[in-house]
Coordinates of C-alpha atoms in Angstrom, one line a residue:
X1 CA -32.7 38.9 -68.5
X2 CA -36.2 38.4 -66.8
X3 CA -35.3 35.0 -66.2
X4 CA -32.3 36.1 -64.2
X5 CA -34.2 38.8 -62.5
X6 CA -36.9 36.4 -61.8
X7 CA -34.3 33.7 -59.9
X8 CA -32.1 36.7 -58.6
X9 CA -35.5 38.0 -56.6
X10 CA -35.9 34.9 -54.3
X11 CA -32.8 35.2 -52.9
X12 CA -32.6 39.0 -52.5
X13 CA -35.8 38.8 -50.3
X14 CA -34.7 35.5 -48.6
X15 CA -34.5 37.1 -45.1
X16 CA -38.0 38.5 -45.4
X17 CA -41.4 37.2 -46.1
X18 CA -44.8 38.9 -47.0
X19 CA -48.7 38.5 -45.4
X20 CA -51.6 38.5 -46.7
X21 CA -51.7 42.2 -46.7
X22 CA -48.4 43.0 -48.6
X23 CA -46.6 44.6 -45.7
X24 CA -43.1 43.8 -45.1
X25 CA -42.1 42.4 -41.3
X26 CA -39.3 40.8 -40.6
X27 CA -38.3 36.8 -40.1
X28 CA -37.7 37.4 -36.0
X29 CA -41.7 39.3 -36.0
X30 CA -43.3 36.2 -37.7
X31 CA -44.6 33.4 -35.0
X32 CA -44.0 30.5 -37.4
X33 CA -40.6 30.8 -36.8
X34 CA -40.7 31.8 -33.3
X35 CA -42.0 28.5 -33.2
X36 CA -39.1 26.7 -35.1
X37 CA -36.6 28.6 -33.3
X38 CA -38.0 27.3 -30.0
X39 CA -38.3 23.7 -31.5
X40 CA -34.5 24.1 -32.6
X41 CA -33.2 25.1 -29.2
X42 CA -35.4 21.8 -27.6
X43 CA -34.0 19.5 -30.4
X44 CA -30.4 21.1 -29.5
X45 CA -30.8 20.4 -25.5
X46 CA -31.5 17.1 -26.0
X47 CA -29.3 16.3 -28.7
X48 CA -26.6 17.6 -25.7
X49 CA -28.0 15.6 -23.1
X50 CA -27.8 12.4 -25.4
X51 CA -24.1 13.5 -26.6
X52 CA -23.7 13.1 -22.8
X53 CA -25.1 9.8 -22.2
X54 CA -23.4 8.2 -25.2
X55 CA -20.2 9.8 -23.9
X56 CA -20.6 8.6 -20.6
X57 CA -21.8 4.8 -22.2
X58 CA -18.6 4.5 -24.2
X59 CA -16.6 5.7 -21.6
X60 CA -18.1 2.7 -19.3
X61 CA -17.4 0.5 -22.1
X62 CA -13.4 1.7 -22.2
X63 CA -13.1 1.2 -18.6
X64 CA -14.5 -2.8 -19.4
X65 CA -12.4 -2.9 -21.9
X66 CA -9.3 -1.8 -19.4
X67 CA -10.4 -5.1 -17.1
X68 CA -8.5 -7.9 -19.6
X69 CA -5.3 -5.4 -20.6
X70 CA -4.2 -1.9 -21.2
X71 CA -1.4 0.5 -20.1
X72 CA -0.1 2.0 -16.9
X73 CA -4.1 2.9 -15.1
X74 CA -5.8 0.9 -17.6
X75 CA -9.4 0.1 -16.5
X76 CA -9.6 2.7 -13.4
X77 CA -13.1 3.8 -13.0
X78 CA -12.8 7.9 -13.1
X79 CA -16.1 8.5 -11.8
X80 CA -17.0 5.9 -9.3
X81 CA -13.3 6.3 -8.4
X82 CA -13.4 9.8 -7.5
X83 CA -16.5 9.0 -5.3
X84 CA -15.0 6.4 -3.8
X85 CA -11.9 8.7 -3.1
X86 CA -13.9 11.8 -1.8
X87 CA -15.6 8.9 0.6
X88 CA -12.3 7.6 1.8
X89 CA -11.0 11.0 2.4
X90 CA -14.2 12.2 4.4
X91 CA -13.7 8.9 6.5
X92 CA -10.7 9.7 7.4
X93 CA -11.0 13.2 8.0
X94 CA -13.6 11.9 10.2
X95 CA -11.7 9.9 11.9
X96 CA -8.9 11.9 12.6
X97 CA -11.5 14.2 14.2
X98 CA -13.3 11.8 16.2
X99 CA -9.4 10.6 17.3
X100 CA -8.5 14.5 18.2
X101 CA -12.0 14.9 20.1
X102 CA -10.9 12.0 22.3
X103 CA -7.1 13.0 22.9
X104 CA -8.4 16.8 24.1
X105 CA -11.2 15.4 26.2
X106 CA -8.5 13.2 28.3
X107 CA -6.2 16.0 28.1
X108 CA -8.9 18.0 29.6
X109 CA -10.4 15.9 31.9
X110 CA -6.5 15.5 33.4
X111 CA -6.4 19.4 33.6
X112 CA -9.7 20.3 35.2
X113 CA -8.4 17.4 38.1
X114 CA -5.7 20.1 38.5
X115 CA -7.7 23.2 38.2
X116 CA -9.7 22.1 40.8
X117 CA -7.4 21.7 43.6
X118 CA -5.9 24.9 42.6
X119 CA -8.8 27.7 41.6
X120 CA -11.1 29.7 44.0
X121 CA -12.6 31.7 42.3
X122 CA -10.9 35.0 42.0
X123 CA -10.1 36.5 38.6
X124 CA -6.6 36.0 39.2
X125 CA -7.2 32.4 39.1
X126 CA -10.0 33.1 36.1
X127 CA -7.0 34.4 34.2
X128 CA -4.3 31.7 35.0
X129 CA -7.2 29.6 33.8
X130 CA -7.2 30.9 30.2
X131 CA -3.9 30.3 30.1
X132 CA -3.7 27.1 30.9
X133 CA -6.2 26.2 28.7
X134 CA -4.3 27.5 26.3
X135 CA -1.1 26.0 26.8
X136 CA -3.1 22.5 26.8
X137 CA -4.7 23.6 23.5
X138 CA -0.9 24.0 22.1
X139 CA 0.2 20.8 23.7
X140 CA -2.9 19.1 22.0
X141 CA -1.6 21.2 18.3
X142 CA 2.0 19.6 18.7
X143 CA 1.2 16.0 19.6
X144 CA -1.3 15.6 16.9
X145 CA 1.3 17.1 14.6
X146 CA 4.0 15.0 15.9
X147 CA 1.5 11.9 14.9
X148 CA 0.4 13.3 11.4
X149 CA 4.5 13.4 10.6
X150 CA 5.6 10.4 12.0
X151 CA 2.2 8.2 9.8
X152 CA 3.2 10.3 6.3
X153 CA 6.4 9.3 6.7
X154 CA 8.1 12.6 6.6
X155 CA 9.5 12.2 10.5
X156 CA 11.8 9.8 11.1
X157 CA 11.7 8.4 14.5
X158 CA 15.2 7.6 16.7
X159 CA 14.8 4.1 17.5
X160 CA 18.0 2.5 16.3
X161 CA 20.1 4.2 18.5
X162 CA 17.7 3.1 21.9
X163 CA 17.9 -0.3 20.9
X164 CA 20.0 -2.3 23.7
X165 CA 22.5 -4.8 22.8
X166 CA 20.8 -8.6 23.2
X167 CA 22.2 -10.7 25.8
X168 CA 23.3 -14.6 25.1
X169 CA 20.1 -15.7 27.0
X170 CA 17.6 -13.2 24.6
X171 CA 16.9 -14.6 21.5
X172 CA 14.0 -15.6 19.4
X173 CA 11.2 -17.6 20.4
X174 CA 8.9 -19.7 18.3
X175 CA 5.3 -18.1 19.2
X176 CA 3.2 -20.6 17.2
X177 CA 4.3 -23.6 14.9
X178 CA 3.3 -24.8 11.0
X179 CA 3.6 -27.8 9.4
X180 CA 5.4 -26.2 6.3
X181 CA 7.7 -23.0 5.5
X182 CA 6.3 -19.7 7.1
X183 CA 5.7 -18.0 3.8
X184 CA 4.3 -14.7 5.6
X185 CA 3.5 -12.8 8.6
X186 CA 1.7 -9.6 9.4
X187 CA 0.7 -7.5 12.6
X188 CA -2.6 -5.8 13.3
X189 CA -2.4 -1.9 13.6
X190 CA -2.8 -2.0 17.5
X191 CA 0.3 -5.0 17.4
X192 CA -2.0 -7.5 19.8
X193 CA -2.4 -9.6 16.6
X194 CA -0.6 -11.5 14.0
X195 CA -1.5 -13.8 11.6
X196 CA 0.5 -16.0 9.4
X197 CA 0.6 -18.5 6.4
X198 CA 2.5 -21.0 5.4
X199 CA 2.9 -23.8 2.0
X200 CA 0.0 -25.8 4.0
X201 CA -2.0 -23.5 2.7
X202 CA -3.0 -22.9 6.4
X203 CA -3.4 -19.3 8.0
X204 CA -3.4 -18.6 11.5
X205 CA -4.6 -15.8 13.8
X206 CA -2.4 -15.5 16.9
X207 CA -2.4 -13.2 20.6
X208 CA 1.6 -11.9 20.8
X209 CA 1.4 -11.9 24.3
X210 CA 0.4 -15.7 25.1
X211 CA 0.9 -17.0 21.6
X212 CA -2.6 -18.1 21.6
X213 CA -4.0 -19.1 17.7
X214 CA -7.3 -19.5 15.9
X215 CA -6.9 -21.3 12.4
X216 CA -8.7 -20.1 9.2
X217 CA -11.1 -22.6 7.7
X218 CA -11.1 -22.6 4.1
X219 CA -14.3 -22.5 2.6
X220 CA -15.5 -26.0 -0.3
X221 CA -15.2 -25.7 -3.9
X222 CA -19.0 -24.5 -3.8
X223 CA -18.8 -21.5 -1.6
X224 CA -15.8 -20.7 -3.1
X225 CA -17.7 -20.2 -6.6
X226 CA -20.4 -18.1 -4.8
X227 CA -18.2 -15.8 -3.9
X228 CA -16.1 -15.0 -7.6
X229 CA -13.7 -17.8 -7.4
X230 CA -12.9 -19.2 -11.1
X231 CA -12.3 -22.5 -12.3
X232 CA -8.8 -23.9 -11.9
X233 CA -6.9 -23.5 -15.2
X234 CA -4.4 -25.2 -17.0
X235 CA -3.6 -28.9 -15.2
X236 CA -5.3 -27.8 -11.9
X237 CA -8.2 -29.5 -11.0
X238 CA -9.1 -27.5 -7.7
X239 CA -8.3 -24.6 -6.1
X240 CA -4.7 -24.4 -4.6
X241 CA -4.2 -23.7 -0.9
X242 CA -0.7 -22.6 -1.4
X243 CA -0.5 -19.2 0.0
X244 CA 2.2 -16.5 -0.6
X245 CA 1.3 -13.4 0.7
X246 CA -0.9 -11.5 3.5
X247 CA -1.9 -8.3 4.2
X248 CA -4.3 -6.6 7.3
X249 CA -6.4 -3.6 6.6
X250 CA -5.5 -0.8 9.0
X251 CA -9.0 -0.5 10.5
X252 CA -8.6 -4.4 11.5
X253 CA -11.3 -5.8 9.8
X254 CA -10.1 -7.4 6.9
X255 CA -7.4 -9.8 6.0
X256 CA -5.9 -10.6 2.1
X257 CA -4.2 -13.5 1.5
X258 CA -2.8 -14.5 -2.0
X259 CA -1.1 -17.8 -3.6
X260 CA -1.0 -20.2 -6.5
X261 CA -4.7 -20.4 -7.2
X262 CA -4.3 -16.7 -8.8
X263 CA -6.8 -15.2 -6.5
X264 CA -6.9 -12.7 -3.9
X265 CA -9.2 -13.9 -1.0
X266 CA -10.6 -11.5 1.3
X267 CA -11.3 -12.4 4.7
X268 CA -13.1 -11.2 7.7
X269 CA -10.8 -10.7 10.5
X270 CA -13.7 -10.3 13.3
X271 CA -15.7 -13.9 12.1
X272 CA -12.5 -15.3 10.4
X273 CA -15.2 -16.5 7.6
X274 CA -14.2 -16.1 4.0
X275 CA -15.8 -12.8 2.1
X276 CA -14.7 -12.5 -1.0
X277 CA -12.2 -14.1 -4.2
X278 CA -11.0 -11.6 -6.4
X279 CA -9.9 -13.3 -10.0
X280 CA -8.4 -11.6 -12.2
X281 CA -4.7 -12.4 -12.5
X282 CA -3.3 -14.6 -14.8
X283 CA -0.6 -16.5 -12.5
X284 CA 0.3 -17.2 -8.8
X285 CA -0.5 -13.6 -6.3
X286 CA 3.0 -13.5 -4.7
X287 CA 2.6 -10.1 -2.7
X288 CA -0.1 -8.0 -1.2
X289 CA -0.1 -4.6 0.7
X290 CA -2.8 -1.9 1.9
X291 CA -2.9 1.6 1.4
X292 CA -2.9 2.8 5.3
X293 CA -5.8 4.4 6.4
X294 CA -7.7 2.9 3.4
X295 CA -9.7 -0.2 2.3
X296 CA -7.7 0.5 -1.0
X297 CA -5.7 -2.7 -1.7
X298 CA -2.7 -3.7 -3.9
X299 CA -1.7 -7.4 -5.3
X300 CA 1.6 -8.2 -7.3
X301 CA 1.7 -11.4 -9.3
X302 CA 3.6 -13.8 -11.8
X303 CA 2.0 -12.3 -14.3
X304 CA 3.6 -9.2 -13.9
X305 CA 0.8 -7.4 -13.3
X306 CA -0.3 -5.3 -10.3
X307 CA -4.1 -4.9 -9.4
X308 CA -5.3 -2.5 -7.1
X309 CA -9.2 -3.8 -5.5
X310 CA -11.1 -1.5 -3.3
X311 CA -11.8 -4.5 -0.4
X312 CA -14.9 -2.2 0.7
X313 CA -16.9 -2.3 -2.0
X314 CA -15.6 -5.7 -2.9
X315 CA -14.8 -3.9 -6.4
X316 CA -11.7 -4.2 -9.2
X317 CA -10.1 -0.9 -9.6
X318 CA -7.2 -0.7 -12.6
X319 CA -3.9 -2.2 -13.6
X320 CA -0.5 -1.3 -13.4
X321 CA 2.0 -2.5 -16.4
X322 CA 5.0 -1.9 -16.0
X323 CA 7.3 -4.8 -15.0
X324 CA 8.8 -7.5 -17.8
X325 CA 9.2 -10.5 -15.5
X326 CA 7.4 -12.0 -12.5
X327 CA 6.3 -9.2 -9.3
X328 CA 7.6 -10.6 -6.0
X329 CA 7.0 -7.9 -2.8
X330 CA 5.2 -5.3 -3.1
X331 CA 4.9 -2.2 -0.7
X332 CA 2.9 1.1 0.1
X333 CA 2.6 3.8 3.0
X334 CA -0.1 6.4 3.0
X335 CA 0.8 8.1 -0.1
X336 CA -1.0 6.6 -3.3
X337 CA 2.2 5.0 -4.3
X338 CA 3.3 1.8 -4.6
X339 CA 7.0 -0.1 -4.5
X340 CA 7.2 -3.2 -6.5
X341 CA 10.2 -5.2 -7.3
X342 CA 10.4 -8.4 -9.9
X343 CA 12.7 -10.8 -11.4
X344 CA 13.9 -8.2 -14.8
X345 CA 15.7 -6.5 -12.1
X346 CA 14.2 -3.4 -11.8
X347 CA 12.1 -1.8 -8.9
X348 CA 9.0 0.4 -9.7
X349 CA 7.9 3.0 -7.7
X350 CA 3.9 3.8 -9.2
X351 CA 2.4 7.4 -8.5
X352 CA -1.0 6.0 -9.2
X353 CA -3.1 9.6 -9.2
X354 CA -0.7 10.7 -12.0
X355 CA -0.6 7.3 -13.9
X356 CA 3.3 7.6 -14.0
X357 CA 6.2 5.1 -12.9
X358 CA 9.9 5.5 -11.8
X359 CA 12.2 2.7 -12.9
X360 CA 15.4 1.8 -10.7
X361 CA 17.1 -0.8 -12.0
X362 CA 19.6 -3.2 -9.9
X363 CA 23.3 -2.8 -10.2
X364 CA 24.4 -6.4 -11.2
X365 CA 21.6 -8.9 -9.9
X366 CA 18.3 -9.2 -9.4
X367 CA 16.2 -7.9 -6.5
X368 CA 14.4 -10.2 -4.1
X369 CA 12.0 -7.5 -1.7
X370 CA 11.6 -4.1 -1.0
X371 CA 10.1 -1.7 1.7
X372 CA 9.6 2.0 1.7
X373 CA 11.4 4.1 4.4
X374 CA 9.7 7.1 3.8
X375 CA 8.4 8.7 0.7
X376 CA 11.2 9.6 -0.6
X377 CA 13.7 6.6 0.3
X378 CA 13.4 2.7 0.4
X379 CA 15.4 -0.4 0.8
X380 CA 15.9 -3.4 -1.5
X381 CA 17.6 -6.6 -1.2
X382 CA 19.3 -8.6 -4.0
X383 CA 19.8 -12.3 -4.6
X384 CA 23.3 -11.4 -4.1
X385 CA 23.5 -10.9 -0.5
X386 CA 23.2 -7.1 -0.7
X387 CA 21.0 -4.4 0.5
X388 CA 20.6 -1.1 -1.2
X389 CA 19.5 2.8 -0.3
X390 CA 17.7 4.1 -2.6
X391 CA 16.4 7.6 -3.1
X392 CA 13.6 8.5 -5.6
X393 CA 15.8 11.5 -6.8
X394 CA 18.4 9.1 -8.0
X395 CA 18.3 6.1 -10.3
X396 CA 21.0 4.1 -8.8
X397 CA 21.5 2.9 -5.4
X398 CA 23.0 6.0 -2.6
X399 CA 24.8 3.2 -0.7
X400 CA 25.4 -0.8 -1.0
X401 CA 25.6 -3.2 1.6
X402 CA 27.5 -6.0 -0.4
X403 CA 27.7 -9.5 1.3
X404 CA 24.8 -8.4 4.0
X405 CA 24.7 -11.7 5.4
X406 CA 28.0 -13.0 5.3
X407 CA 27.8 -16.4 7.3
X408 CA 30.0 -14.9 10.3
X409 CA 30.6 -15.2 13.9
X410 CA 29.1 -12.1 15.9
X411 CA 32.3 -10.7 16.9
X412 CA 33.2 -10.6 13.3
X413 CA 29.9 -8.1 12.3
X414 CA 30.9 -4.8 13.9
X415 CA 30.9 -2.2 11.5
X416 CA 34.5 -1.6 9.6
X417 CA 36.1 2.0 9.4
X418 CA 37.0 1.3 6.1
X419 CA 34.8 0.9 2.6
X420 CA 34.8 0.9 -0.9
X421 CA 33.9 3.7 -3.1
X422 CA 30.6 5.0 -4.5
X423 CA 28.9 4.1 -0.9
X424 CA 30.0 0.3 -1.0
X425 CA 30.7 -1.2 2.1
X426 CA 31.7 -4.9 2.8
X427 CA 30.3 -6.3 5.6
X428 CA 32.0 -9.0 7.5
X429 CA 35.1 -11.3 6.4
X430 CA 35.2 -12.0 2.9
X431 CA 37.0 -15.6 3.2
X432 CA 35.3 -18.7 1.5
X433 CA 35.3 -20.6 4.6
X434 CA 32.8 -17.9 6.2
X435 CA 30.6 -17.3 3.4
X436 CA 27.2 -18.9 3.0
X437 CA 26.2 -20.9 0.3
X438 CA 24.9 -18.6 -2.5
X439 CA 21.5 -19.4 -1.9
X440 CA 21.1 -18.5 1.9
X441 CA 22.8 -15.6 1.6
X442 CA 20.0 -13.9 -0.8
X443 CA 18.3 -11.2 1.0
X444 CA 14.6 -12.8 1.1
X445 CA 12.9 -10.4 3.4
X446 CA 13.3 -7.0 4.3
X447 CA 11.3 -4.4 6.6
X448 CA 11.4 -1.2 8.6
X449 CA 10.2 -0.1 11.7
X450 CA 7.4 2.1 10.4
X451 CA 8.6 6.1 10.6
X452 CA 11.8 5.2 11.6
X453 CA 15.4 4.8 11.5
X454 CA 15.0 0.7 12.3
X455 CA 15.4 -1.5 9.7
X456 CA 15.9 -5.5 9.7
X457 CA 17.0 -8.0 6.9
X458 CA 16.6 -11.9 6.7
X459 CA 18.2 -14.5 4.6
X460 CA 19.2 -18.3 5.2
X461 CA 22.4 -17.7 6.8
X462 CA 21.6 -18.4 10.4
X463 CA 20.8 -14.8 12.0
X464 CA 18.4 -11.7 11.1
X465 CA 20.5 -8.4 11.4
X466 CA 19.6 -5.2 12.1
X467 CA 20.3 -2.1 11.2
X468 CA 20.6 1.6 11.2
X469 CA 19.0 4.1 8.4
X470 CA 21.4 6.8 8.3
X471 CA 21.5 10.1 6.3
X472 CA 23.0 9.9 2.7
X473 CA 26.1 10.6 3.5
X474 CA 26.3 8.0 5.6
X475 CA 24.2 5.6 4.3
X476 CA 23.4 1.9 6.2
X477 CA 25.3 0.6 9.0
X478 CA 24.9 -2.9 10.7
X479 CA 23.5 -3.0 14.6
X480 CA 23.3 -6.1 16.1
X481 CA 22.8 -9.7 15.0
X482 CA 19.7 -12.0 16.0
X483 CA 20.8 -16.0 15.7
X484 CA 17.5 -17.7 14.0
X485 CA 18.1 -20.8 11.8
X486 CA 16.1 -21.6 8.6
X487 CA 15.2 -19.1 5.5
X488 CA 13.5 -16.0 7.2
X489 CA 10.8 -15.4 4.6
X490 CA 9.1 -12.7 6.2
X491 CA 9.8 -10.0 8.6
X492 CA 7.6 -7.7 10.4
X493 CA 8.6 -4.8 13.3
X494 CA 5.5 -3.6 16.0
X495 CA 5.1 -0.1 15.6
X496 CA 6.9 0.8 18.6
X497 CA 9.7 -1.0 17.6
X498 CA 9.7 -3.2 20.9
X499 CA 9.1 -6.7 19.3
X500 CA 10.1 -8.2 15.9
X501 CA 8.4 -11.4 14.2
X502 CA 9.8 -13.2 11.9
X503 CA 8.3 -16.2 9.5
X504 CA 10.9 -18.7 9.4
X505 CA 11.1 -22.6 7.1
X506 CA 13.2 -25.2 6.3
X507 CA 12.6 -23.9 2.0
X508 CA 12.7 -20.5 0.7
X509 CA 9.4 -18.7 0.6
X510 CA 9.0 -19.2 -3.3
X511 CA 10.6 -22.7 -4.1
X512 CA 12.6 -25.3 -3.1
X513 CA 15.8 -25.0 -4.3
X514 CA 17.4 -25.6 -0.9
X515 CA 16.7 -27.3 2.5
X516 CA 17.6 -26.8 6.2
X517 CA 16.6 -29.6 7.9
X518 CA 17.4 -28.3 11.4
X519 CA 15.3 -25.1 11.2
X520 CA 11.6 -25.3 12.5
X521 CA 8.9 -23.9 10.5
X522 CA 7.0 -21.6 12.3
X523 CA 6.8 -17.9 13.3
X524 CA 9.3 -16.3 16.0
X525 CA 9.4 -13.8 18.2
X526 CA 12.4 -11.6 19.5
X527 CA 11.9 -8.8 22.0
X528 CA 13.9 -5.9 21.7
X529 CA 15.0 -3.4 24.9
X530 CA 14.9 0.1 24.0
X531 CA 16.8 2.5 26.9

């Protein structure tokens, strides 16, 4: 029983302790463990700070990780991303400031010219002053709304229906001439500039005006390396020229080009010297797009994967998965999100903040390009010969345009009263001795007048038709026809919709499964009259 006692009594007294003196004081009065405590609390702070480096470390390590594979957003840098975001955004905001600044100081400047033929002085004219001022001030409030509408997208503009008929002398010029098929053209913001590229591997810098052009020198094998290039793989033994696919910053500065080496090249628009060669994919880059109003830059490949590279800081950003056969166009407005089409048949519409993806898949073929109308609608074209509507609330296609480009005489493409159900319209006479062979009448390029109701297709059939983006109800309806012979592989409007270019070969942009000898490879101009 003492025994117990004795090993009880430890215990019992465990939270309290004894000095020298016998007196009872408690564990919280005793500096030794003040002392601990205080140790204990130091140990615990920098056990947390540590937690939060080897959380940060292994996060890092995830994100390399993401670089060679991964899911939908695999590999996005969260941290430097969201730095890099908050940095575009103030750039902008900036720049949308500095642009306001300089529309109310000519606005201004035009209404003080008035003011001061009209006021003397007198605090009648001191009143109708003020109000001047602030009807300018409202006048400033609309147009700059009016211009924030029509860049997001959500206003379409009335072009379609200004556009004049073209007379049988108007027709498409060649601006500037290749060697090979025109595999792509693009137009500077401000629409003074173009460029284009063709199976040379050539690109050229042209004035639209007086057709004027400046060649891109490709840089050797060496400099190449310097800047990130890899080694050729598989039975390559140097670096393929063959380009695919362009795209222009919005600020003008840089230019991205894309083709079978499997890298994107980054260019300098001012110097036209070669900056930068982003590896990375594992097959041919067949599209490229911008984010507008960012350095933010998207590439679509064979190996149907799509990259997003922030051109900037010269830096890889994430990877999209998604697609189960090869990308082929690829297309993005201001909104981070991005259209993509490839050979499975299925378009992807990618809301990259959110790391989610809509799938549409193609009635009964297999889409060839895509372009976004607005945020909420784009346009596709199919192997087929058609064009679809789309809408990002539905799944299938609001209206069909079946045989788009139906080899036909002019007089035979005015819209019919009549259609088929479900939105399907035929377009044109349906008898074999007017259609095209199957191969020119696939819908190779597509594009719209940006903010719009314009849009224009191209395909191999002779002629580049235009069209008008109607409501839902009513869906697509043809224009007018443009006469242009070869295999229009790329299309692209001026933002004012007063000019379109077109990149026009004898082959189709991504093979050579057909040949018209007669068409001249080069890009083409056709001016269009709006009343």
């Amino acid at each position: 029983m003492k025994n117990r006692e004795m090993k009880k009594r430890p215990s019992a007294q465990k939270g309290r302790t004894f000095n020298s003196k016998n007196k009872r004081i408690s564990i919280n009065q005793d500096p030794f463990f003040d002392a601990e405590e205080k140790g204990s609390k130091r140990r615990r702070k920098m056990e947390e700070d540590n937690d939060e480096d080897i959380e940060s470390s292994s996060g890092e390590d995830e994100e390399d990780d993401g670089d060679e594979g991964g899911g939908f957003g695999s590999g996005r840098k969260g941290g430097e991303g969201e730095e890099d975001e908050e940095e575009e955004e103030e750039t902008a905001g900036e720049m949308k400031l500095r642009l306001s600044k300089d529309l109310l100081k000519l606005m201004t400047e035009a209404e003080k010219e008035e003011q001061e033929e009209e006021e003397e002085g007198s605090g009648d004219d001191e009143k109708r002053r003020v109000e001047r001022e602030g009807q300018r001030d409202s006048r400033v409030l609309k147009i700059l709304q009016q211009q924030q509408l029509e860049e997001s997208g959500r206003l379409r503009r009335a072009i379609a229906s200004r556009v004049q008929k073209p007379e049988t002398s108007d027709g498409f010029r060649v601006l500037v001439k290749h060697r090979q098929s025109v595999t792509a053209v693009a137009l500077s913001e401000d629409d003074l500039r173009g460029f284009s590229a063709s199976k040379d591997g050539s690109i050229l810098h042209w004035d639209v005006d007086s057709g004027k052009t400046e060649k891109y020198t490709w840089p050797t094998d060496e400099v190449l390396k310097a800047h990130g290039a890899k080694d050729p793989q598989g039975q390559a033994t140097k670096h393929s020229k063959h380009v695919l696919a362009l795209a222009v910053s919005s600020d003008g500065r840089y230019l991205a080009s894309g083709g079978l080496d499997r890298h994107v090249h980054l260019w300098d628009i001012r110097t036209r010297q070669h900056l930068q060669a982003f590896p990375g994919h594992k097959g041919p880059v067949s599209c490229l797009t911008f984010r507008q109003g960012t350095s933010e830059l998207f590439s679509g490949s064979f190996d149907r994967a799509v990259k997003i590279w922030n051109v900037e800081d010269r830096a890889y950003i994430s990877t999209l998965f998604g697609h189960q056969s090869e990308v082929v166009t690829i297309d993005c407005l201001r909104v981070e999100r991005v259209l993509t089409v490839g050979r499975d048949r299925t378009m992807h519409l990618w809301k990259v903040p959110e790391e989610t993806q809509l799938i549409f898949r193609a009635p009964a073929s297999s889409l060839e390009c895509c372009c976004f109308i607005s945020n909420q609608e784009f346009l596709s074209g199919s192997d087929d010969g058609s064009i679809e509507h789309w809408n990002v609330l539905r799944k299938k296609p609001v209206h069909i345009v079946k045989n788009a480009h139906a080899l036909v005489s002019s007089s035979q493409f005015e819209p019919e009263n009549g259609g088929l159900p479900n939105g399907y319209i035929e377009n044109g006479d349906q008898s074999p001795q007017n259609l095209s062979p199957l191969a020119r009448s696939w819908i190779s390029s597509i594009c719209i007048c940006r903010s719009s109701d314009l849009a224009a297709s191209g395909a191999g059939n002779g002629s580049v038709h235009l069209w008008t983006i109607q409501s839902e109800s009513h869906g697509i309806s043809p224009l007018f026809q443009l006469p242009l012979v070869g295999f229009v592989n790329s299309l692209a409007f001026a933002k004012s919709g007063r000019f379109l270019v077109a990149g026009v070969g004898q082959e189709p942009r991504l093979g050579r499964w057909d040949r018209i000898p007669v068409a001249r490879n080069g890009v083409a101009v056709h001016s269009l009259k709006l009343s």
